[in-house]
């Protein structure tokens, strides 16, 4: 079988970073060939960059999560400078999250615009997080011409209308363990409709472990359960899902290679 790619995880988070050697071995044992370790703050980005330089099957992104209120606020220059690294293949995660919104969200929107501009300048695609903010997310993507660089709507949980709008903007759709949850019937209907050339799988580890591991620490090895669920939903095989999603990953993240370079 073509090795799977976990297109979004946080290997630098506890407890994954404590037992990383075992985490990576379990990923290999479950047919996971590569992982994208995603940045949420500039302060922790060096940890992610080091992981990507030390492990040939780990790639990095650079960005600041929309919920992060502490730490350094990124500029376009910050992001493009840090992205100038062969092991950094994406900008993000970025986007909008209104789930716990308090007051004016203009600061989130401006941060999102900054990331889109950095992605276009660096030539590296976006990793977009959206929660309870689909309309504003899509509006800003259109206003900033995010489709010129493209990217992925990670851990997708929105409607088919939102998915279709993102697809029209040149974005991929990535499904996490949420698609396996018993109460995710509406999301599974969306997962049936995404074109095979725009489909990705992820864990968002250490969060959102799929069935049958729900409630436990998630890890890249478990992306296999997401792929199995998608295969069942779409009336195909896990081999086909692995082939499609891995091809899509390397087509989108064009800077991803298997060569590890030590800093």
PDB file of C-alpha atoms in Angstrom:
ATOM      1  CA  UNK A   1       0.000   0.000   0.000  1.00  0.00           C
ATOM      2  CA  UNK A   2       1.149   3.556  -0.679  1.00  0.00           C
ATOM      3  CA  UNK A   3       2.224   4.994   2.700  1.00  0.00           C
ATOM      4  CA  UNK A   4      -0.263   7.426   4.219  1.00  0.00           C
ATOM      5  CA  UNK A   5       0.617  11.021   5.113  1.00  0.00           C
ATOM      6  CA  UNK A   6      -0.629  12.646   8.307  1.00  0.00           C
ATOM      7  CA  UNK A   7      -1.092  16.132   6.877  1.00  0.00           C
ATOM      8  CA  UNK A   8      -1.541  17.874  10.249  1.00  0.00           C
ATOM      9  CA  UNK A   9      -0.144  16.954  13.656  1.00  0.00           C
ATOM     10  CA  UNK A  10       1.689  18.558  16.580  1.00  0.00           C
ATOM     11  CA  UNK A  11       4.599  16.273  17.409  1.00  0.00           C
ATOM     12  CA  UNK A  12       6.179  18.933  19.628  1.00  0.00           C
ATOM     13  CA  UNK A  13       3.202  18.825  22.027  1.00  0.00           C
ATOM     14  CA  UNK A  14       3.142  16.654  25.135  1.00  0.00           C
ATOM     15  CA  UNK A  15       2.900  13.715  25.447  1.00  0.00           C
ATOM     16  CA  UNK A  16       3.989  13.004  21.852  1.00  0.00           C
ATOM     17  CA  UNK A  17       7.326  14.784  22.254  1.00  0.00           C
ATOM     18  CA  UNK A  18       8.202  12.719  25.322  1.00  0.00           C
ATOM     19  CA  UNK A  19       8.007   9.386  23.509  1.00  0.00           C
ATOM     20  CA  UNK A  20       8.693  10.594  19.999  1.00  0.00           C
ATOM     21  CA  UNK A  21      10.845   7.639  18.949  1.00  0.00           C
ATOM     22  CA  UNK A  22       8.009   5.240  19.766  1.00  0.00           C
ATOM     23  CA  UNK A  23       5.414   7.551  18.179  1.00  0.00           C
ATOM     24  CA  UNK A  24       7.342   7.584  14.899  1.00  0.00           C
ATOM     25  CA  UNK A  25       7.854   3.831  14.990  1.00  0.00           C
ATOM     26  CA  UNK A  26       4.136   3.177  15.543  1.00  0.00           C
ATOM     27  CA  UNK A  27       3.408   5.470  12.612  1.00  0.00           C
ATOM     28  CA  UNK A  28       5.697   3.406  10.386  1.00  0.00           C
ATOM     29  CA  UNK A  29       4.166   0.174  11.697  1.00  0.00           C
ATOM     30  CA  UNK A  30       0.729   1.458  10.645  1.00  0.00           C
ATOM     31  CA  UNK A  31       1.739   2.484   7.156  1.00  0.00           C
ATOM     32  CA  UNK A  32       2.243   6.209   7.771  1.00  0.00           C
ATOM     33  CA  UNK A  33       5.179   7.423   5.739  1.00  0.00           C
ATOM     34  CA  UNK A  34       5.263  11.183   6.389  1.00  0.00           C
ATOM     35  CA  UNK A  35       3.887  13.797   8.774  1.00  0.00           C
ATOM     36  CA  UNK A  36       3.464  17.562   8.691  1.00  0.00           C
ATOM     37  CA  UNK A  37       4.154  19.096  12.110  1.00  0.00           C
ATOM     38  CA  UNK A  38       2.184  22.330  12.294  1.00  0.00           C
ATOM     39  CA  UNK A  39       3.170  25.553  14.041  1.00  0.00           C
ATOM     40  CA  UNK A  40       0.851  27.447  16.410  1.00  0.00           C
ATOM     41  CA  UNK A  41       3.260  30.071  17.837  1.00  0.00           C
ATOM     42  CA  UNK A  42       6.493  31.694  16.753  1.00  0.00           C
ATOM     43  CA  UNK A  43       8.011  30.846  20.134  1.00  0.00           C
ATOM     44  CA  UNK A  44       7.627  27.087  19.568  1.00  0.00           C
ATOM     45  CA  UNK A  45       8.460  27.155  15.856  1.00  0.00           C
ATOM     46  CA  UNK A  46      12.179  26.342  16.473  1.00  0.00           C
ATOM     47  CA  UNK A  47      11.118  23.029  18.067  1.00  0.00           C
ATOM     48  CA  UNK A  48       9.132  22.152  14.953  1.00  0.00           C
ATOM     49  CA  UNK A  49      11.918  23.181  12.598  1.00  0.00           C
ATOM     50  CA  UNK A  50      14.378  20.997  14.522  1.00  0.00           C
ATOM     51  CA  UNK A  51      12.035  17.998  14.318  1.00  0.00           C
ATOM     52  CA  UNK A  52      11.765  18.445  10.554  1.00  0.00           C
ATOM     53  CA  UNK A  53      15.518  18.757  10.137  1.00  0.00           C
ATOM     54  CA  UNK A  54      16.191  15.713  12.290  1.00  0.00           C
ATOM     55  CA  UNK A  55      13.599  13.375  10.742  1.00  0.00           C
ATOM     56  CA  UNK A  56      13.402  12.806   6.991  1.00  0.00           C
ATOM     57  CA  UNK A  57       9.699  11.941   7.175  1.00  0.00           C
ATOM     58  CA  UNK A  58       8.632  15.050   9.140  1.00  0.00           C
ATOM     59  CA  UNK A  59       7.917  18.424   7.534  1.00  0.00           C
ATOM     60  CA  UNK A  60       7.208  21.779   9.208  1.00  0.00           C
ATOM     61  CA  UNK A  61       4.965  24.792   8.841  1.00  0.00           C
ATOM     62  CA  UNK A  62       5.280  28.272  10.347  1.00  0.00           C
ATOM     63  CA  UNK A  63       2.399  30.316  11.703  1.00  0.00           C
ATOM     64  CA  UNK A  64       0.379  31.508  14.679  1.00  0.00           C
ATOM     65  CA  UNK A  65      -2.967  29.883  15.529  1.00  0.00           C
ATOM     66  CA  UNK A  66      -5.985  32.227  15.560  1.00  0.00           C
ATOM     67  CA  UNK A  67      -6.660  31.471  19.237  1.00  0.00           C
ATOM     68  CA  UNK A  68      -3.171  32.396  20.445  1.00  0.00           C
ATOM     69  CA  UNK A  69      -3.284  35.670  22.381  1.00  0.00           C
ATOM     70  CA  UNK A  70       0.137  35.446  24.052  1.00  0.00           C
ATOM     71  CA  UNK A  71       3.527  35.630  22.416  1.00  0.00           C
ATOM     72  CA  UNK A  72       4.868  37.457  19.410  1.00  0.00           C
ATOM     73  CA  UNK A  73       2.469  38.737  16.778  1.00  0.00           C
ATOM     74  CA  UNK A  74       3.681  37.660  13.320  1.00  0.00           C
ATOM     75  CA  UNK A  75       4.423  40.051  10.499  1.00  0.00           C
ATOM     76  CA  UNK A  76       4.593  39.168   6.821  1.00  0.00           C
ATOM     77  CA  UNK A  77       8.354  39.628   7.039  1.00  0.00           C
ATOM     78  CA  UNK A  78       8.614  37.296  10.068  1.00  0.00           C
ATOM     79  CA  UNK A  79       6.687  34.539   8.355  1.00  0.00           C
ATOM     80  CA  UNK A  80       8.423  34.771   4.989  1.00  0.00           C
ATOM     81  CA  UNK A  81      11.852  34.836   6.632  1.00  0.00           C
ATOM     82  CA  UNK A  82      11.131  31.765   8.764  1.00  0.00           C
ATOM     83  CA  UNK A  83       9.522  29.997   5.796  1.00  0.00           C
ATOM     84  CA  UNK A  84      12.775  30.336   3.850  1.00  0.00           C
ATOM     85  CA  UNK A  85      13.834  26.858   4.888  1.00  0.00           C
ATOM     86  CA  UNK A  86      13.699  23.706   2.780  1.00  0.00           C
ATOM     87  CA  UNK A  87      11.919  21.789   5.547  1.00  0.00           C
ATOM     88  CA  UNK A  88       9.163  24.400   5.974  1.00  0.00           C
ATOM     89  CA  UNK A  89       6.502  23.558   3.411  1.00  0.00           C
ATOM     90  CA  UNK A  90       3.496  25.661   4.495  1.00  0.00           C
ATOM     91  CA  UNK A  91       2.246  28.812   6.210  1.00  0.00           C
ATOM     92  CA  UNK A  92      -0.068  28.277   9.195  1.00  0.00           C
ATOM     93  CA  UNK A  93      -1.993  27.191  10.886  1.00  0.00           C
ATOM     94  CA  UNK A  94      -3.981  30.353  10.470  1.00  0.00           C
ATOM     95  CA  UNK A  95      -7.599  31.351   9.990  1.00  0.00           C
ATOM     96  CA  UNK A  96     -10.478  32.396  12.228  1.00  0.00           C
ATOM     97  CA  UNK A  97     -11.964  30.835  15.355  1.00  0.00           C
ATOM     98  CA  UNK A  98     -15.053  32.496  16.845  1.00  0.00           C
ATOM     99  CA  UNK A  99     -15.993  29.583  19.116  1.00  0.00           C
ATOM    100  CA  UNK A 100     -14.934  31.481  22.230  1.00  0.00           C
ATOM    101  CA  UNK A 101     -15.101  34.942  20.660  1.00  0.00           C
ATOM    102  CA  UNK A 102     -14.948  37.926  22.970  1.00  0.00           C
ATOM    103  CA  UNK A 103     -15.554  41.380  21.549  1.00  0.00           C
ATOM    104  CA  UNK A 104     -14.109  42.641  18.293  1.00  0.00           C
ATOM    105  CA  UNK A 105     -12.390  39.934  16.236  1.00  0.00           C
ATOM    106  CA  UNK A 106     -10.583  42.380  13.942  1.00  0.00           C
ATOM    107  CA  UNK A 107      -7.236  41.281  15.401  1.00  0.00           C
ATOM    108  CA  UNK A 108      -7.853  37.697  14.262  1.00  0.00           C
ATOM    109  CA  UNK A 109      -8.878  38.853  10.826  1.00  0.00           C
ATOM    110  CA  UNK A 110      -5.784  41.010  10.410  1.00  0.00           C
ATOM    111  CA  UNK A 111      -3.537  38.139  11.534  1.00  0.00           C
ATOM    112  CA  UNK A 112      -5.230  35.893   8.979  1.00  0.00           C
ATOM    113  CA  UNK A 113      -4.614  38.449   6.216  1.00  0.00           C
ATOM    114  CA  UNK A 114      -0.955  38.629   7.259  1.00  0.00           C
ATOM    115  CA  UNK A 115      -0.567  34.870   6.826  1.00  0.00           C
ATOM    116  CA  UNK A 116      -2.235  34.885   3.413  1.00  0.00           C
ATOM    117  CA  UNK A 117       0.085  37.643   2.223  1.00  0.00           C
ATOM    118  CA  UNK A 118       3.116  35.755   3.564  1.00  0.00           C
ATOM    119  CA  UNK A 119       2.003  32.569   1.805  1.00  0.00           C
ATOM    120  CA  UNK A 120       1.703  34.378  -1.507  1.00  0.00           C
ATOM    121  CA  UNK A 121       5.081  36.049  -1.017  1.00  0.00           C
ATOM    122  CA  UNK A 122       6.864  32.848   0.021  1.00  0.00           C
ATOM    123  CA  UNK A 123       5.115  30.630  -2.521  1.00  0.00           C
ATOM    124  CA  UNK A 124       4.104  28.147   0.180  1.00  0.00           C
ATOM    125  CA  UNK A 125       0.473  27.039   0.644  1.00  0.00           C
ATOM    126  CA  UNK A 126      -1.788  27.863   3.575  1.00  0.00           C
ATOM    127  CA  UNK A 127      -3.074  25.662   6.380  1.00  0.00           C
ATOM    128  CA  UNK A 128      -6.435  27.164   7.374  1.00  0.00           C
ATOM    129  CA  UNK A 129      -8.350  26.597  10.600  1.00  0.00           C
ATOM    130  CA  UNK A 130     -11.957  27.804  10.763  1.00  0.00           C
ATOM    131  CA  UNK A 131     -14.453  27.328  13.558  1.00  0.00           C
ATOM    132  CA  UNK A 132     -17.809  29.091  13.779  1.00  0.00           C
ATOM    133  CA  UNK A 133     -16.404  31.597  11.287  1.00  0.00           C
ATOM    134  CA  UNK A 134     -16.963  30.133   7.832  1.00  0.00           C
ATOM    135  CA  UNK A 135     -18.472  33.243   6.224  1.00  0.00           C
ATOM    136  CA  UNK A 136     -15.694  35.581   7.373  1.00  0.00           C
ATOM    137  CA  UNK A 137     -13.027  32.996   6.572  1.00  0.00           C
ATOM    138  CA  UNK A 138     -14.200  32.635   2.992  1.00  0.00           C
ATOM    139  CA  UNK A 139     -14.698  36.388   2.605  1.00  0.00           C
ATOM    140  CA  UNK A 140     -11.124  37.152   3.640  1.00  0.00           C
ATOM    141  CA  UNK A 141      -9.786  34.332   1.460  1.00  0.00           C
ATOM    142  CA  UNK A 142     -11.534  35.948  -1.508  1.00  0.00           C
ATOM    143  CA  UNK A 143     -10.494  39.494  -0.616  1.00  0.00           C
ATOM    144  CA  UNK A 144      -6.834  38.466  -0.237  1.00  0.00           C
ATOM    145  CA  UNK A 145      -6.882  36.207  -3.321  1.00  0.00           C
ATOM    146  CA  UNK A 146      -5.807  33.204  -1.256  1.00  0.00           C
ATOM    147  CA  UNK A 147      -6.687  30.997  -4.202  1.00  0.00           C
ATOM    148  CA  UNK A 148      -3.569  32.267  -5.961  1.00  0.00           C
ATOM    149  CA  UNK A 149      -1.460  30.149  -3.591  1.00  0.00           C
ATOM    150  CA  UNK A 150      -4.010  27.568  -2.376  1.00  0.00           C
ATOM    151  CA  UNK A 151      -3.730  25.303   0.606  1.00  0.00           C
ATOM    152  CA  UNK A 152      -5.871  23.136   2.849  1.00  0.00           C
ATOM    153  CA  UNK A 153      -8.901  23.585   5.066  1.00  0.00           C
ATOM    154  CA  UNK A 154      -7.645  21.472   7.934  1.00  0.00           C
ATOM    155  CA  UNK A 155      -9.745  19.368  10.306  1.00  0.00           C
ATOM    156  CA  UNK A 156     -12.803  20.176   8.214  1.00  0.00           C
ATOM    157  CA  UNK A 157     -16.143  20.180  10.071  1.00  0.00           C
ATOM    158  CA  UNK A 158     -18.206  22.623   8.007  1.00  0.00           C
ATOM    159  CA  UNK A 159     -21.047  22.201   5.511  1.00  0.00           C
ATOM    160  CA  UNK A 160     -20.829  21.070   1.896  1.00  0.00           C
ATOM    161  CA  UNK A 161     -21.533  24.667   0.842  1.00  0.00           C
ATOM    162  CA  UNK A 162     -18.410  25.815   2.685  1.00  0.00           C
ATOM    163  CA  UNK A 163     -16.385  22.920   1.279  1.00  0.00           C
ATOM    164  CA  UNK A 164     -17.514  23.716  -2.247  1.00  0.00           C
ATOM    165  CA  UNK A 165     -16.590  27.391  -1.809  1.00  0.00           C
ATOM    166  CA  UNK A 166     -13.133  26.406  -0.536  1.00  0.00           C
ATOM    167  CA  UNK A 167     -12.679  23.995  -3.437  1.00  0.00           C
ATOM    168  CA  UNK A 168     -13.574  26.807  -5.823  1.00  0.00           C
ATOM    169  CA  UNK A 169     -10.793  28.848  -4.189  1.00  0.00           C
ATOM    170  CA  UNK A 170      -8.182  26.183  -5.024  1.00  0.00           C
ATOM    171  CA  UNK A 171      -8.118  24.583  -1.563  1.00  0.00           C
ATOM    172  CA  UNK A 172      -7.942  20.975  -0.453  1.00  0.00           C
ATOM    173  CA  UNK A 173     -10.189  19.526   2.269  1.00  0.00           C
ATOM    174  CA  UNK A 174      -8.629  17.501   5.092  1.00  0.00           C
ATOM    175  CA  UNK A 175     -10.571  15.188   7.366  1.00  0.00           C
ATOM    176  CA  UNK A 176      -9.531  14.248  10.892  1.00  0.00           C
ATOM    177  CA  UNK A 177     -10.760  11.655  13.383  1.00  0.00           C
ATOM    178  CA  UNK A 178     -13.949  13.691  13.819  1.00  0.00           C
ATOM    179  CA  UNK A 179     -15.290  12.045  10.659  1.00  0.00           C
ATOM    180  CA  UNK A 180     -15.330   8.720  12.569  1.00  0.00           C
ATOM    181  CA  UNK A 181     -17.365  10.041  15.519  1.00  0.00           C
ATOM    182  CA  UNK A 182     -20.867   8.618  15.950  1.00  0.00           C
ATOM    183  CA  UNK A 183     -22.510  12.059  15.820  1.00  0.00           C
ATOM    184  CA  UNK A 184     -20.730  13.154  12.618  1.00  0.00           C
ATOM    185  CA  UNK A 185     -23.300  12.003  10.043  1.00  0.00           C
ATOM    186  CA  UNK A 186     -23.467  15.411   8.359  1.00  0.00           C
ATOM    187  CA  UNK A 187     -19.694  15.567   8.042  1.00  0.00           C
ATOM    188  CA  UNK A 188     -19.582  12.079   6.568  1.00  0.00           C
ATOM    189  CA  UNK A 189     -21.983  13.259   3.856  1.00  0.00           C
ATOM    190  CA  UNK A 190     -19.512  16.026   3.023  1.00  0.00           C
ATOM    191  CA  UNK A 191     -16.645  13.543   2.968  1.00  0.00           C
ATOM    192  CA  UNK A 192     -18.425  11.516   0.304  1.00  0.00           C
ATOM    193  CA  UNK A 193     -18.531  14.491  -2.055  1.00  0.00           C
ATOM    194  CA  UNK A 194     -15.003  15.956  -1.965  1.00  0.00           C
ATOM    195  CA  UNK A 195     -13.213  15.193  -5.257  1.00  0.00           C
ATOM    196  CA  UNK A 196     -10.511  12.569  -4.862  1.00  0.00           C
ATOM    197  CA  UNK A 197      -7.905  15.008  -6.173  1.00  0.00           C
ATOM    198  CA  UNK A 198      -8.544  17.427  -3.299  1.00  0.00           C
ATOM    199  CA  UNK A 199      -8.761  15.005  -0.381  1.00  0.00           C
ATOM    200  CA  UNK A 200      -6.315  14.854   2.560  1.00  0.00           C
ATOM    201  CA  UNK A 201      -6.244  12.992   5.873  1.00  0.00           C
ATOM    202  CA  UNK A 202      -4.862  14.099   9.222  1.00  0.00           C
ATOM    203  CA  UNK A 203      -4.912  13.447  12.955  1.00  0.00           C
ATOM    204  CA  UNK A 204      -4.447  16.898  14.567  1.00  0.00           C
ATOM    205  CA  UNK A 205      -2.598  14.797  17.164  1.00  0.00           C
ATOM    206  CA  UNK A 206      -2.455  14.768  20.132  1.00  0.00           C
ATOM    207  CA  UNK A 207      -6.115  15.855  19.876  1.00  0.00           C
ATOM    208  CA  UNK A 208      -9.266  14.301  18.370  1.00  0.00           C
ATOM    209  CA  UNK A 209      -8.349  10.625  18.401  1.00  0.00           C
ATOM    210  CA  UNK A 210     -10.589   8.698  15.995  1.00  0.00           C
ATOM    211  CA  UNK A 211     -12.775   5.755  16.855  1.00  0.00           C
ATOM    212  CA  UNK A 212     -11.915   3.287  18.312  1.00  0.00           C
ATOM    213  CA  UNK A 213      -9.392   5.372  20.290  1.00  0.00           C
ATOM    214  CA  UNK A 214     -11.654   8.333  21.088  1.00  0.00           C
ATOM    215  CA  UNK A 215     -10.746   9.921  24.420  1.00  0.00           C
ATOM    216  CA  UNK A 216      -7.134   8.769  24.242  1.00  0.00           C
ATOM    217  CA  UNK A 217      -4.037  10.629  23.112  1.00  0.00           C
ATOM    218  CA  UNK A 218      -4.080  10.848  19.343  1.00  0.00           C
ATOM    219  CA  UNK A 219      -0.961  10.120  17.274  1.00  0.00           C
ATOM    220  CA  UNK A 220      -0.028   9.861  13.579  1.00  0.00           C
ATOM    221  CA  UNK A 221      -0.452   6.070  13.539  1.00  0.00           C
ATOM    222  CA  UNK A 222      -4.190   6.620  13.981  1.00  0.00           C
ATOM    223  CA  UNK A 223      -4.575   8.434  10.657  1.00  0.00           C
ATOM    224  CA  UNK A 224      -5.116   4.960   9.242  1.00  0.00           C
ATOM    225  CA  UNK A 225      -8.544   4.900  10.930  1.00  0.00           C
ATOM    226  CA  UNK A 226      -9.486   8.143   9.168  1.00  0.00           C
ATOM    227  CA  UNK A 227      -8.423   6.687   5.829  1.00  0.00           C
ATOM    228  CA  UNK A 228     -10.382   3.486   6.499  1.00  0.00           C
ATOM    229  CA  UNK A 229     -13.486   5.516   7.330  1.00  0.00           C
ATOM    230  CA  UNK A 230     -13.171   7.542   4.126  1.00  0.00           C
ATOM    231  CA  UNK A 231     -12.679   4.386   2.080  1.00  0.00           C
ATOM    232  CA  UNK A 232     -15.875   2.913   3.505  1.00  0.00           C
ATOM    233  CA  UNK A 233     -17.841   6.130   2.950  1.00  0.00           C
ATOM    234  CA  UNK A 234     -16.644   6.542  -0.620  1.00  0.00           C
ATOM    235  CA  UNK A 235     -17.040   2.900  -1.614  1.00  0.00           C
ATOM    236  CA  UNK A 236     -13.377   2.312  -2.282  1.00  0.00           C
ATOM    237  CA  UNK A 237     -10.351   0.749  -0.614  1.00  0.00           C
ATOM    238  CA  UNK A 238      -7.898   2.122   1.892  1.00  0.00           C
ATOM    239  CA  UNK A 239      -5.209   1.480  -0.714  1.00  0.00           C
ATOM    240  CA  UNK A 240      -6.981   3.860  -3.075  1.00  0.00           C
ATOM    241  CA  UNK A 241      -7.455   6.503  -0.363  1.00  0.00           C
ATOM    242  CA  UNK A 242      -3.780   6.228   0.584  1.00  0.00           C
ATOM    243  CA  UNK A 243      -2.704   6.604  -3.034  1.00  0.00           C
ATOM    244  CA  UNK A 244      -4.958   9.624  -3.610  1.00  0.00           C
ATOM    245  CA  UNK A 245      -4.246  11.487  -0.371  1.00  0.00           C
ATOM    246  CA  UNK A 246      -0.494  10.943  -0.501  1.00  0.00           C
ATOM    247  CA  UNK A 247      -0.331  12.095  -4.106  1.00  0.00           C
ATOM    248  CA  UNK A 248      -2.450  15.121  -3.188  1.00  0.00           C
ATOM    249  CA  UNK A 249      -0.183  15.984  -0.254  1.00  0.00           C
ATOM    250  CA  UNK A 250       3.010  16.039  -2.291  1.00  0.00           C
ATOM    251  CA  UNK A 251       1.288  17.880  -5.132  1.00  0.00           C
ATOM    252  CA  UNK A 252       0.060  20.604  -2.761  1.00  0.00           C
ATOM    253  CA  UNK A 253       3.149  20.885  -0.546  1.00  0.00           C
ATOM    254  CA  UNK A 254       5.635  20.999  -3.383  1.00  0.00           C
ATOM    255  CA  UNK A 255       8.566  21.704  -1.061  1.00  0.00           C
ATOM    256  CA  UNK A 256       8.108  18.376   0.726  1.00  0.00           C
ATOM    257  CA  UNK A 257      11.009  16.015   0.088  1.00  0.00           C
ATOM    258  CA  UNK A 258      12.470  13.085   1.982  1.00  0.00           C
ATOM    259  CA  UNK A 259      15.852  14.709   2.494  1.00  0.00           C
ATOM    260  CA  UNK A 260      16.651  15.720   6.084  1.00  0.00           C
ATOM    261  CA  UNK A 261      19.018  18.637   6.559  1.00  0.00           C
ATOM    262  CA  UNK A 262      20.512  19.259  10.007  1.00  0.00           C
ATOM    263  CA  UNK A 263      20.702  22.840  11.224  1.00  0.00           C
TER     264      UNK A 263
END
